[in-house]
Structure formats: C-alpha cells, structure tokens
Coordinates of C-alpha atoms in Angstrom, one line a residue:
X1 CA 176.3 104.3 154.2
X2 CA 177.0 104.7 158.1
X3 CA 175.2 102.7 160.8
X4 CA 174.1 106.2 162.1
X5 CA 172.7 107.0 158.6
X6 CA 171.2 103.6 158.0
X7 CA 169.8 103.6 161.4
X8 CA 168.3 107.3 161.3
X9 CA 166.8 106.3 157.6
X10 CA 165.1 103.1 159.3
X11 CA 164.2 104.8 162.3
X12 CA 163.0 108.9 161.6
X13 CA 161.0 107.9 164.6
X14 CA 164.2 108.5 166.9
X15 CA 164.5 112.1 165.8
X16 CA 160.6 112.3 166.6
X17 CA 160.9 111.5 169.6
X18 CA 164.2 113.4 170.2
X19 CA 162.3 116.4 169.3
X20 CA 159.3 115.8 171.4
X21 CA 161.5 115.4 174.8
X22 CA 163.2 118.6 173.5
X23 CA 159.8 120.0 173.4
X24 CA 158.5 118.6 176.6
X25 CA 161.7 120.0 178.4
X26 CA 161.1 123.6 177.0
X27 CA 157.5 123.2 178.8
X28 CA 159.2 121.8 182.1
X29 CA 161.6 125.0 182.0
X30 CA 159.1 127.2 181.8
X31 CA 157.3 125.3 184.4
X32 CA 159.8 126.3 186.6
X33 CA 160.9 129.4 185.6
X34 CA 156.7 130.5 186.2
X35 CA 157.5 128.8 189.7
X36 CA 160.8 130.6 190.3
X37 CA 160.2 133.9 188.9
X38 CA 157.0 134.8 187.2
X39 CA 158.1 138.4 186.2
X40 CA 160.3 137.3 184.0
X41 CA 157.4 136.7 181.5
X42 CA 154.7 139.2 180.3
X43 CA 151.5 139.0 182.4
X44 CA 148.5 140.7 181.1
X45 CA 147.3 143.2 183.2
X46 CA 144.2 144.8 183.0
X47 CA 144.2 147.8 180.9
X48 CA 147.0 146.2 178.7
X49 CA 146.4 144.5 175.3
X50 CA 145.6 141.2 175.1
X51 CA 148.6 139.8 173.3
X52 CA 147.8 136.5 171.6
X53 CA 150.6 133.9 169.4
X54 CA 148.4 132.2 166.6
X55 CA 150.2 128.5 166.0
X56 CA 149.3 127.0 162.8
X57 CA 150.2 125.8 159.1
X58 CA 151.3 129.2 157.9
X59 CA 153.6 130.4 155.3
X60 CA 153.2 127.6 152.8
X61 CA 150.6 129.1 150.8
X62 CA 148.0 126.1 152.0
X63 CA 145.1 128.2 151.3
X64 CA 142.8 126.3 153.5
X65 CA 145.1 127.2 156.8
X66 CA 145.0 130.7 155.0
X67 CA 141.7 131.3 155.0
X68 CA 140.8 129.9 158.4
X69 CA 143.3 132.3 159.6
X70 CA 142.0 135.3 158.1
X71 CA 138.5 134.1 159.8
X72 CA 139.9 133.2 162.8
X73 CA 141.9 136.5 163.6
X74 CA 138.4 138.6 161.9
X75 CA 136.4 136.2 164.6
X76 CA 138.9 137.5 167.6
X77 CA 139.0 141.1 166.7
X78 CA 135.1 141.2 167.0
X79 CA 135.0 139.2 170.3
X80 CA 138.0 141.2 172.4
X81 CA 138.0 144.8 170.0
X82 CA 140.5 145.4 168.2
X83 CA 142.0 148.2 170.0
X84 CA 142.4 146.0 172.6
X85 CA 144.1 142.9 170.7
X86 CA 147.8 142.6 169.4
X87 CA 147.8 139.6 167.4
X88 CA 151.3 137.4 166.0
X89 CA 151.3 134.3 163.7
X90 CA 153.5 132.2 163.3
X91 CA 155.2 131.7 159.1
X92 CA 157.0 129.2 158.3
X93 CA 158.1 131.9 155.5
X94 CA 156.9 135.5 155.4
X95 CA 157.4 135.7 151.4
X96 CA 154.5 133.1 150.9
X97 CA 152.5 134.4 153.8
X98 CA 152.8 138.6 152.5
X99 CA 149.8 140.5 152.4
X100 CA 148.0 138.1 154.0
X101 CA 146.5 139.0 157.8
X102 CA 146.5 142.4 158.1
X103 CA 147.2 144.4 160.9
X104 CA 149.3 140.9 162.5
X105 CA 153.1 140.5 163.1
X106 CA 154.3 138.0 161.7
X107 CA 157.3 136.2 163.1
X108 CA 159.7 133.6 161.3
X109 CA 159.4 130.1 162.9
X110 CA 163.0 128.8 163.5
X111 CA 163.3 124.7 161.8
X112 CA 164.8 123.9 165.5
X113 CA 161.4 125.5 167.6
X114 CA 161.5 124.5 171.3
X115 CA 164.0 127.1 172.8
X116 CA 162.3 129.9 170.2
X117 CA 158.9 128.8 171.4
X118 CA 159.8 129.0 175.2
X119 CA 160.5 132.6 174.6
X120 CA 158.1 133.7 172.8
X121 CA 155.1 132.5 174.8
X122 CA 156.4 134.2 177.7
X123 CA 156.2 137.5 175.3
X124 CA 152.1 136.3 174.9
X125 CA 149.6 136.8 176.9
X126 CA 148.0 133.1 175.4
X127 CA 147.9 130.8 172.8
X128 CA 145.5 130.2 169.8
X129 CA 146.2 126.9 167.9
X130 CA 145.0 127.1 164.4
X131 CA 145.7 124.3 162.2
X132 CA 142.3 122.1 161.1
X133 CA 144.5 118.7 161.2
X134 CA 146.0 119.5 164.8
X135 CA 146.7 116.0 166.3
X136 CA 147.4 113.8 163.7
X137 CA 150.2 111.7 162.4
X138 CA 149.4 111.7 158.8
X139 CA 151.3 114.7 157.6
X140 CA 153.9 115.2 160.2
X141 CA 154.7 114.5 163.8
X142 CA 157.0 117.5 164.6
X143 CA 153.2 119.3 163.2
X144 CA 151.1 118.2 165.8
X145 CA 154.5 118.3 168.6
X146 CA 154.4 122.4 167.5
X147 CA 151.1 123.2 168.3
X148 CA 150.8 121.0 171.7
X149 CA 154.1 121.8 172.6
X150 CA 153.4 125.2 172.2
X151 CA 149.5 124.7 174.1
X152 CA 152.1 122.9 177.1
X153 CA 153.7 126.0 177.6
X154 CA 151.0 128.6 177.8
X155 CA 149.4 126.0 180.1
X156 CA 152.6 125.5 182.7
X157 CA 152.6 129.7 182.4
X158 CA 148.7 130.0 183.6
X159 CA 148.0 132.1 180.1
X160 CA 145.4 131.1 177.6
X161 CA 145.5 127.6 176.2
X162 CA 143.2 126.9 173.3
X163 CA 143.0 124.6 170.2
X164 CA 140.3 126.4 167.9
X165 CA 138.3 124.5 165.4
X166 CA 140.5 121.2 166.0
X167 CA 140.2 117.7 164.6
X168 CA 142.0 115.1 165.8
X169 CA 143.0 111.7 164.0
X170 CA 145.0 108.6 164.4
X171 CA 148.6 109.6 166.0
X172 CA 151.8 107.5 167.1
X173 CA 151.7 106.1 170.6
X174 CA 155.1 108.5 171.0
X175 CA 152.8 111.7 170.0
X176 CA 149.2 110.4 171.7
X177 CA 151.1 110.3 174.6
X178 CA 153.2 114.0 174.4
X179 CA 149.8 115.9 173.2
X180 CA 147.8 114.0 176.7
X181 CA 150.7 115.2 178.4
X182 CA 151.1 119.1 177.3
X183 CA 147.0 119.7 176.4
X184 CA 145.4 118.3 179.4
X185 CA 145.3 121.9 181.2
X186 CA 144.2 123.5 177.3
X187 CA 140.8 123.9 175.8
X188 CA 140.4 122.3 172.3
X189 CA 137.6 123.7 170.5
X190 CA 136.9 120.5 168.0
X191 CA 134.8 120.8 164.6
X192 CA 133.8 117.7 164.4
X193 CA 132.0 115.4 166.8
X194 CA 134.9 112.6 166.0
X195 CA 137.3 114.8 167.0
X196 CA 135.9 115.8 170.4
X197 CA 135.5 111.9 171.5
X198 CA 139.3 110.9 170.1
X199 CA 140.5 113.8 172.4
X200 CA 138.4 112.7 175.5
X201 CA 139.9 109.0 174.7
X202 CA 143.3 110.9 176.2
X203 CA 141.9 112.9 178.8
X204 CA 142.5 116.5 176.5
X205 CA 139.3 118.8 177.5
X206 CA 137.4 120.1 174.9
X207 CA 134.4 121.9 173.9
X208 CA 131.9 121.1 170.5
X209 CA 132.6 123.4 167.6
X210 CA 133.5 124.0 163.7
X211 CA 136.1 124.8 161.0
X212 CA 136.1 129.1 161.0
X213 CA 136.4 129.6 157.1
X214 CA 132.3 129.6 157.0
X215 CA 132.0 133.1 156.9
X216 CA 135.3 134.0 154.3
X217 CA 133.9 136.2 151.8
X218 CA 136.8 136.0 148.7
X219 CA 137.6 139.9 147.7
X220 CA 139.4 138.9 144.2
X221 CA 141.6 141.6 142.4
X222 CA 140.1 140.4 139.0
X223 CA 136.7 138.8 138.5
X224 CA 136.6 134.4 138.7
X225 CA 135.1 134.9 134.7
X226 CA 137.7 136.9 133.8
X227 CA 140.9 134.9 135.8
X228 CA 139.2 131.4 134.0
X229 CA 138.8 133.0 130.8
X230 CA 142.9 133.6 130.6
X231 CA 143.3 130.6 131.4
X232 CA 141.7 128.3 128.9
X233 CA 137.8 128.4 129.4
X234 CA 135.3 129.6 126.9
X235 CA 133.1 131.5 129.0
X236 CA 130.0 129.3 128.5
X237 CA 130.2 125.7 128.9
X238 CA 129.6 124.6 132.7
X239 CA 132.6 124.5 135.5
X240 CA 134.1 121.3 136.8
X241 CA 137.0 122.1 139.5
X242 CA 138.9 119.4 140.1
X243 CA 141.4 119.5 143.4
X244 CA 143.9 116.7 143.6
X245 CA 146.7 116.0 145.2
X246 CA 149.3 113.3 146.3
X247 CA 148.2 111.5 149.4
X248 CA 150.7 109.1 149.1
X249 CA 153.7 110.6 149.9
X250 CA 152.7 111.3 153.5
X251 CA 153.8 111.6 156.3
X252 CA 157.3 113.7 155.8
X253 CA 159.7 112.3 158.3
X254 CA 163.1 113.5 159.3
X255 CA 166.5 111.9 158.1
X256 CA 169.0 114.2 159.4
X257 CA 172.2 112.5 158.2
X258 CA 170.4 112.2 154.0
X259 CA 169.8 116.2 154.6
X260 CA 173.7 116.5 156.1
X261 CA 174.3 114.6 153.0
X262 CA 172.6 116.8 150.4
X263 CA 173.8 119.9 151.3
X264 CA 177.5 119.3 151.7
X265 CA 176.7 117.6 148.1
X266 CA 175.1 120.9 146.7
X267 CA 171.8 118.9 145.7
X268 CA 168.0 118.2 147.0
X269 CA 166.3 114.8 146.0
X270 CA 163.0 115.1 144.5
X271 CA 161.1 114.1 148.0
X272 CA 162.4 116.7 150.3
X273 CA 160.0 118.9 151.9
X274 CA 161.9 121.2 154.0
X275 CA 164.5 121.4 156.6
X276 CA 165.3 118.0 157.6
X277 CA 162.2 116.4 156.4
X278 CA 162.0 114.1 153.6
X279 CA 158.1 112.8 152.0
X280 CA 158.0 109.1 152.6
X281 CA 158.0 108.2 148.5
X282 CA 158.8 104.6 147.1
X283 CA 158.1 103.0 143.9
X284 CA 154.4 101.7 144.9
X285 CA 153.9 105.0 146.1
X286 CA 154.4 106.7 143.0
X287 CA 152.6 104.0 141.3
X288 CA 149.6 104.7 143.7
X289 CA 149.8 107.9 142.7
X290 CA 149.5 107.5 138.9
X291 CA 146.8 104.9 139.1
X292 CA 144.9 107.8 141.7
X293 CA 145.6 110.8 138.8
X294 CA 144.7 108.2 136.3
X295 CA 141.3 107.4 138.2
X296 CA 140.8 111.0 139.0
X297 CA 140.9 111.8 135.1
X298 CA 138.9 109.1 133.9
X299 CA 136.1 109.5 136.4
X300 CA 136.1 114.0 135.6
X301 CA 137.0 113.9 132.6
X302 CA 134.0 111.5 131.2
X303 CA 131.5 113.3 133.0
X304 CA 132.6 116.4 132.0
X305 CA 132.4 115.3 128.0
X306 CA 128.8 113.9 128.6
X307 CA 127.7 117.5 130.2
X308 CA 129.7 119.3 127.8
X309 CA 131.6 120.6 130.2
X310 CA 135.1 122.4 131.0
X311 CA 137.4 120.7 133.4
X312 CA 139.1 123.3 135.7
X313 CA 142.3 121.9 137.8
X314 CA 143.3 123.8 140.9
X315 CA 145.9 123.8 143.3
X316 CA 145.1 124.2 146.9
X317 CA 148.6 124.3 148.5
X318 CA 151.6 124.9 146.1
X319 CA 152.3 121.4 147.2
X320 CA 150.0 120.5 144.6
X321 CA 150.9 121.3 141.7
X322 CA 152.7 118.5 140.7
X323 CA 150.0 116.3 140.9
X324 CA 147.5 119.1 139.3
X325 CA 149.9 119.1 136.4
X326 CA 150.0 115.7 136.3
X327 CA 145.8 115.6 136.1
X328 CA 146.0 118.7 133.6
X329 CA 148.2 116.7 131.4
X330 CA 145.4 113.3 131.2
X331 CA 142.8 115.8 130.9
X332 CA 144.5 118.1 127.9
X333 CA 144.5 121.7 127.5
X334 CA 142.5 124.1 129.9
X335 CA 142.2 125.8 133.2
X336 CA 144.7 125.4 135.7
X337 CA 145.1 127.2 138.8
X338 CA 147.6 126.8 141.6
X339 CA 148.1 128.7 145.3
X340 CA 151.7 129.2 144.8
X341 CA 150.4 132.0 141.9
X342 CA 146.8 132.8 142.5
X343 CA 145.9 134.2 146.2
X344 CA 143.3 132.7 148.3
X345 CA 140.8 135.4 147.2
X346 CA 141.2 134.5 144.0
X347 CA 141.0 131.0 144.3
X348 CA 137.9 130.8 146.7
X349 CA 136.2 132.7 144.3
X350 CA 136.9 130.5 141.4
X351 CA 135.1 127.6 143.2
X352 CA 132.1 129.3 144.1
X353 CA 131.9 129.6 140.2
X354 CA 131.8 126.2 139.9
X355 CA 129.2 123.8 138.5
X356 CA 130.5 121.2 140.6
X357 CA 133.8 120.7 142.4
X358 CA 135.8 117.2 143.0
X359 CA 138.1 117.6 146.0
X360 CA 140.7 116.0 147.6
X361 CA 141.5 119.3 149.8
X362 CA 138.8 119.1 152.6
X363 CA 139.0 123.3 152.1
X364 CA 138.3 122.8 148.6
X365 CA 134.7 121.9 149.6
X366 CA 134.3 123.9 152.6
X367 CA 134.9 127.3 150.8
X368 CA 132.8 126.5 148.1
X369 CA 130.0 124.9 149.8
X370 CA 128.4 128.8 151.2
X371 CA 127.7 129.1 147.6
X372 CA 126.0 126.2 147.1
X373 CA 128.0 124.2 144.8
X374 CA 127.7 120.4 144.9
X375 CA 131.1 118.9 145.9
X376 CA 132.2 115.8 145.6
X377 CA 135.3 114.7 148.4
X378 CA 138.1 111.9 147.3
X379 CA 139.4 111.5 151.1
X380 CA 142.6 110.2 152.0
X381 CA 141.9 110.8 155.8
X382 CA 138.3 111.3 157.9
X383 CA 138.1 114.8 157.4
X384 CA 136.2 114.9 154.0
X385 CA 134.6 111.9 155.5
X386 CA 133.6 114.0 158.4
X387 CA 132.4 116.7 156.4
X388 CA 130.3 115.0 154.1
X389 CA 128.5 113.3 157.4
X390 CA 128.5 116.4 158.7
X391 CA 126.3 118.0 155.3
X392 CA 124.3 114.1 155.7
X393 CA 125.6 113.3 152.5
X394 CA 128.0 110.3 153.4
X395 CA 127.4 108.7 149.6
X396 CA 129.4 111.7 148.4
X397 CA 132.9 111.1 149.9
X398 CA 134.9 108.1 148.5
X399 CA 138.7 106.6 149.0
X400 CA 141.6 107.6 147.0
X401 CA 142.8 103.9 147.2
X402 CA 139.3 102.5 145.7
X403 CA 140.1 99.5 143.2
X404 CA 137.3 101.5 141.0
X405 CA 138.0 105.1 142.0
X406 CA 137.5 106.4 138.3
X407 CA 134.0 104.7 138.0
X408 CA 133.3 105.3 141.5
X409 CA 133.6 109.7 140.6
X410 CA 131.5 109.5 137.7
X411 CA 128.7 107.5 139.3
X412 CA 128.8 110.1 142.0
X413 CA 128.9 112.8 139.6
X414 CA 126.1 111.5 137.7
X415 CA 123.9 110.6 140.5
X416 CA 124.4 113.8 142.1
X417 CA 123.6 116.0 139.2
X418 CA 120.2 113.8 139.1
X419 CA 119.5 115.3 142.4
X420 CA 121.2 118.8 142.4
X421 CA 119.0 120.8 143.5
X422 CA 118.4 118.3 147.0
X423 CA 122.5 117.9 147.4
X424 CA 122.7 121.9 147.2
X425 CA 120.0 122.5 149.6
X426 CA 121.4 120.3 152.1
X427 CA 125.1 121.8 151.6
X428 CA 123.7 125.7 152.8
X429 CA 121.8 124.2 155.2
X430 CA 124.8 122.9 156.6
X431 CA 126.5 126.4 156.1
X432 CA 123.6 127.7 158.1
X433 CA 124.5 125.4 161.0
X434 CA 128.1 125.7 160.7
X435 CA 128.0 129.6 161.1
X436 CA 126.0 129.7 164.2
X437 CA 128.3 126.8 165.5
X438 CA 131.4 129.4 164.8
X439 CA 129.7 132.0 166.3
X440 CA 128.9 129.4 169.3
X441 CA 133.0 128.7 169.8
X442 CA 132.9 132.6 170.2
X443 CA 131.1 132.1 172.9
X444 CA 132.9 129.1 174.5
X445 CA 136.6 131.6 173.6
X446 CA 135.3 134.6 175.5
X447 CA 134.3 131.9 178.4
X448 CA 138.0 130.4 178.5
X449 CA 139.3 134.1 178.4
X450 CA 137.5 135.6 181.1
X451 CA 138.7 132.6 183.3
X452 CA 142.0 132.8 182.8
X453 CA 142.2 136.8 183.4
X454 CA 138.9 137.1 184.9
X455 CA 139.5 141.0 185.2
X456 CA 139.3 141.0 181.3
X457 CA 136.2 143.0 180.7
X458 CA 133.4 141.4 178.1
X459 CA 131.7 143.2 175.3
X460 CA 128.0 144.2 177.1
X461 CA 126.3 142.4 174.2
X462 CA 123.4 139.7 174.6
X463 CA 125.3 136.1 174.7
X464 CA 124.4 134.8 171.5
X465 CA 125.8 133.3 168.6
X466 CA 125.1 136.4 166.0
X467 CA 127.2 138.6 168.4
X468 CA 130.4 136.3 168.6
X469 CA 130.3 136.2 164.9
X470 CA 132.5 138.2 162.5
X471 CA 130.8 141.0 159.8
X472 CA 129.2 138.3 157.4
X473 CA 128.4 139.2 153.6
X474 CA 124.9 139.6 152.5
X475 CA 124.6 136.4 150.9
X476 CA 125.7 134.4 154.6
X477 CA 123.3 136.8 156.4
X478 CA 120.7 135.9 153.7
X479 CA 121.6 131.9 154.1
X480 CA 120.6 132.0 157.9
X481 CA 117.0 133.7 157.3
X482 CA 116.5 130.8 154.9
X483 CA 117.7 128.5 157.0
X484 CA 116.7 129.5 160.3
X485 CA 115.3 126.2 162.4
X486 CA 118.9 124.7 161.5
X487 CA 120.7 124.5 164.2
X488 CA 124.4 123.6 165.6
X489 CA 124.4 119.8 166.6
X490 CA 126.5 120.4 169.4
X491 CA 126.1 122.3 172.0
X492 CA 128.8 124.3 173.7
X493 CA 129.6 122.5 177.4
X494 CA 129.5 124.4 180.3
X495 CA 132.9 125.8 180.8
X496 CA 134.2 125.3 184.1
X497 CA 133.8 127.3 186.9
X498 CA 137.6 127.5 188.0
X499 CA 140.5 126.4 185.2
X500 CA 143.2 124.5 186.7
X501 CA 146.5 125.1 188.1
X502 CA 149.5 124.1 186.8
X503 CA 151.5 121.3 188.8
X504 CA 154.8 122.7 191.0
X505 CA 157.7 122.2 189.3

C-alpha cells in the first residue's frame, strides 16, 4: 500500500475538507461573478416564474426524504400557485426517484458537485434545502457541504436562501465552521427547538418550525390488507412493524485511492456506498450490529408471542434491507417490506395499519403517527429523541447501544400497551400541533420570499396557518377540530425588515 493510500485511508478527513474549499470557492466565484456581471445569471423578474432548485437526499429511495419532498413541493405550490412555480430537484439517480414529484424536473446530481452547482443556481431563482438531517456529521460530510454549499451560493447571488424543516446535530469543527460561513445570510426553518439553538451557537439565522410529512396522505395502488396478506400475514392477528437498520456503519467517508483501486480491479467491497465513499465498518462494528438485530428480535419478537401477534419488518431506505433481512431471519417467516420494491405510498400506508410500530427510521414514526399508532423509537442520533420530547413521551425512545436493548423494547412495548389509549391521544395531539406549525413555516416562506423579490405579489388570503397549508385529507382536517386548543410551541420570529447584502467580492 502507498503512503498516499495509507494516508487518504487514515485521513478521509483530507478529501473532506478538499471538497469543502472546492465548495467554498464555487460560492466565492459566484460572489464575484454577481459583482462583475449580474446578467450573466437568471434574475426573477416580476411576471416571470419563480424558479426554485430543491437540495435534498433524493434518488435513493429513503422514503422519509421522499415523502417530505412530495409535502414540501404540495406546500409551495399552494403558497406561490402553481402556474407561477417551476420547481427542479435534485436525484442522486432518476431510476430510484421515477414517478415520484410530479410536475418537477428532475436533474442528475454529478458525484463531483461544486462547478455543476455554481451553474445551476444561477439558472434558479432560490434555493430550498430539504433534507430533515441537514447539518450533521453522522451520515456524511460531503451531505451537509451540498446543501450549505449550495445555501452559500444563492446567498452570494441575492436569491432565496432557505433551509426548510431543518435539524441540526453534532458536526466536525471543519464542517461547523464551512456551514457558519455559507448559511449566515440563509434562513433555516428548524423542526425542532434543539435545532434552532445548535444553529444560533454558529451565528446561522433561523426561524421555529416542523418536519413537512404531517399532512402526506399515502394513495397505495393496492390496499395495506391486501400488500401484507401476500406477504406472509393472516389477516387477523394484530400488526407489529418493526424498522431497523444499521447505525453502525456510519458515517461513509471518502477513500479515493481504495475506490481507484476497485475499479481498475473490476470489484466493490461489501462497504461501499457510492462514488468514492466507503461505510466506516470494522469488526466491533459488525458485532454491534448483530448484538442490536439480536436485541431488536428478542425484545419484538417476545411481545409479539404474548399478544399473539404478527411481526412485520420494513425497510425504510433500500439501505436497509440488509439489516431487515437480517431481523426477518431471527424472527422466522412473515412480512417483509422494503423501499427499494414497495413505493412510499405503499409503505406509509402499511404503517398506519399497524398495531404498534418499533422504529429506528425517525420517518418510520412520523408517517405513522397521523394515524394514531403508538410508536416506539430505537435512536441512534437526537432525532427520535427529539420527537418523542416533542409528542411528551421521552420514556418511549431508547439507545441502540443499550447493554439491555432487548428487555429495554419489550418493557416499553408492554407498558405502553397498558396505557394505549393515553400514548395515542398524545401522538395526534401532537399531529394537531405539528400541522399548524407547517402551515406556520408557510407563513415564515412567503415572508423570506417577498423580501428577497419584494415585487413578488402574495396570495390575498388572511395570514394564517390554515391558508399556508397544503389540501389536507379528511381524517387531518378531522384531527385539528379534535384538537383545536393545541397549539405550535414555537412561534414564528419576526422576519426581518430588510435581508442582508452580500459582502463585495
């Protein structure tokens, strides 16, 4: 092995960092080239469409990213009109992403992004970040250096700059310091109170507000009963979903020369993701992960024999599915349902069919939780953590490391079937709040729009949250007349009166 090889394996963070001064150099280009010449980019004007790049966690069949998506881009058309929106998302393959987002371009994004992205924000009018895990270090750097870099450069261009429905977590010092750098002329819309004070820590403005799949309403080709019954359930006993996944091989990292390596050899290791990225995956991570599927089997599967119940596995990203076949496979024969084969429709409305649902995929929860269904979260990260504060149920989210993760799920399964009826009460009562919180960001969207092209005329509709929402389904419209002295527990800040101008070149 080379000293470069040995010292790019050691160090991925090199080739991190290399990519965010790549990035921050696209930004400084375009700083100058908005200085320089400004024509040379498109300009809305009023009378033109509003042309707006969507940057997110796309073509990977994630259906989490999916459906918040889909809500995000039904939430726009309703606040700007659709005749006056052209709308492009970014895929990291167009295969995975087909069929999904109607009505929106979809363009390829390039493995090497910083020259692709300083062209095609100067084809946009504004940017609309869309990823729920936006500035974190968990997954991947070059992630969370996409959707700031790309923030940076709408910013430096004086177009729209907005994170929506954000959280923010622990990052590098490297990447804290590159996302203060490129976001502190952006909005970030946060969904989580934790969220909006880690961003403040840096400087990064931001307003309070929520995830946006609240108000996805699944339309499934085939019936939940009928897609379950083909796969192994009888039709009668009650529904345990189970959602796990392998939160041990994160973050990916890059190793450039093992990636030159592989291809001139013809071959891909078992850990490669995609690109130049490789899952970080040793021995006492893999033994991590057997002792979490073991755990995650013991603690399901015997509270699913004492309630006579079927065990459902399901695949959230098709990232999962070794680790769902892995659970399947401890559990024995039955249900099992993955993203790379069963479309987000299909799978949302599978887990509002469940009894109860055990989660590792913060999604998992949030798109079963409008109907009702008691969820229990098995958090690698704060998010689940975050949401189960969020529904004032804190007891309900537990560690995927815990020494007694097994016992620890069926306790929490038990106790919370002892008090069903209370732990589903306070889940739609959060659904209440979280849909008038989204329609709240609407709000707080328009605002940041109509300051940045303050010739962009608004909808002449009363400024509240019901008018900034999406069409809801009966059953959400029902939710909020139950629910109606639940409120959001953030209120949007006062947007500013003037937005900032970007530094000279």
């Amino acid at each position: 092995m080379s000293f470069l090889e040995r010292l790019l394996r050691q160090r991925p963070a090199l080739t991190d960092a290399a990519l965010e001064a790549a990035m921050w150099s696209s930004i400084e280009a375009a700083r100058l080239r908005h200085a320089m010449d400004p024509e040379a980019e498109d300009s809305w004007r009023p009378g033109d469409p509003l042309k707006l790049l969507l940057v997110g966690y796309l073509g990977t069949r994630n259906t989490g990213a999916d459906v918040r998506v889909a809500e995000m881009i039904r939430q726009l058309r309703t606040i700007v009109g659709d005749e006056r929106l052209e709308l492009s998302v970014l895929t990291s393959d167009a295969r995975l992403s087909a069929g999904y987002f109607p009505g929106v371009r979809q363009i390829k994004l390039p493995d090497v992004y910083p020259p692709f992205l300083y062209r095609e924000t100067a084809r946009h009018h504004g940017v609309v970040a869309c990823e729920g895990s936006m500035f974190k270090s968990k997954f991947a750097n070059a992630l969370t250096t996409l959707m700031a870099g790309a923030l940076g450069l709408a910013s430096v261009q004086n177009k729209l700059s907005l994170g929506y429905g954000a959280e923010a977590g622990d990052m590098d010092p490297l990447l804290e310091r590159f996302v203060t750098r490129a976001c502190r002329e952006s909005l970030i819309v946060c969904r989580n109170q934790e969220s909006v004070e880690r961003l403040a820590e840096l400087g990064v403005p931001t307003a309070p507000g929520t995830d946006t799949a609240w108000t996805f309403t699944p339309q499934p080709a085939e019936s939940p009963e009928d897609l379950l019954r083909r796969s192994g359930w009888d039709g009668e006993a009650p529904l345990v979903i189970a959602c796990p996944i392998n939160p041990f091989w994160w973050p990916v990292q890059p190793e450039p020369a093992r990636a030159l390596r592989e291809v001139l050899l013809g071959q891909r290791g078992e850990t490669h993701y995609r690109s130049l990225y490789y899952h970080r995956y040793d021995e006492r991570d893999r033994e991590r992960q057997e002792r979490y599927l073991d755990a995650f089997a013991e603690g399901v599967g015997t509270f699913a024999r004492e309630r006579g119940a079927c065990v459902a596995v399901v695949g959230m990203e098709r990232l999962d599915r070794t680790a769902c076949e892995g659970l399947r496979a401890r559990l024995g024969p039955g249900p099992l349902l993955v993203s790379d084969t069963v479309d987000m429709d299909r799978l949302v409305a599978v887990l509002r069919r469940a009894s109860w649902v055990v989660s590792s995929r913060y999604h998992a929860m949030v798109c079963s939780m409008p109907a009702g269904v008691p969820s229990l979260g098995v958090t690698m990260d704060e998010r689940i953590r975050n949401l189960c504060a969020q529904r004032g149920q804190p007891e309900l989210s537990v560690e995927v490391d815990d020494p007694e993760l097994g016992e620890r799920i069926f306790e929490g399964l038990r106790a919370g079937e002892a008090r069903r009826e209370e732990i589903s009460a306070g889940i739609l009562a959060c659904v209440a709040r979280e849909v008038r919180a989204q329609g709240r960001m609407g709000i707080v969207f328009e605002d940041r729009l109509v300051q940045r092209y303050p010739d962009f005329e608004r909808r002449e509709v009363p400024r509240t949250w019901e008018h900034y929402l999406p069409s809801l389904a009966p059953a959400t419209r029902d939710l909020l007349e139950r629910y109606p002295e639940v409120q959001p527990t953030l209120e949007p800040t006062p947007a500013p009166a003037a937005l900032p101008t970007p530094e000279p070149a």
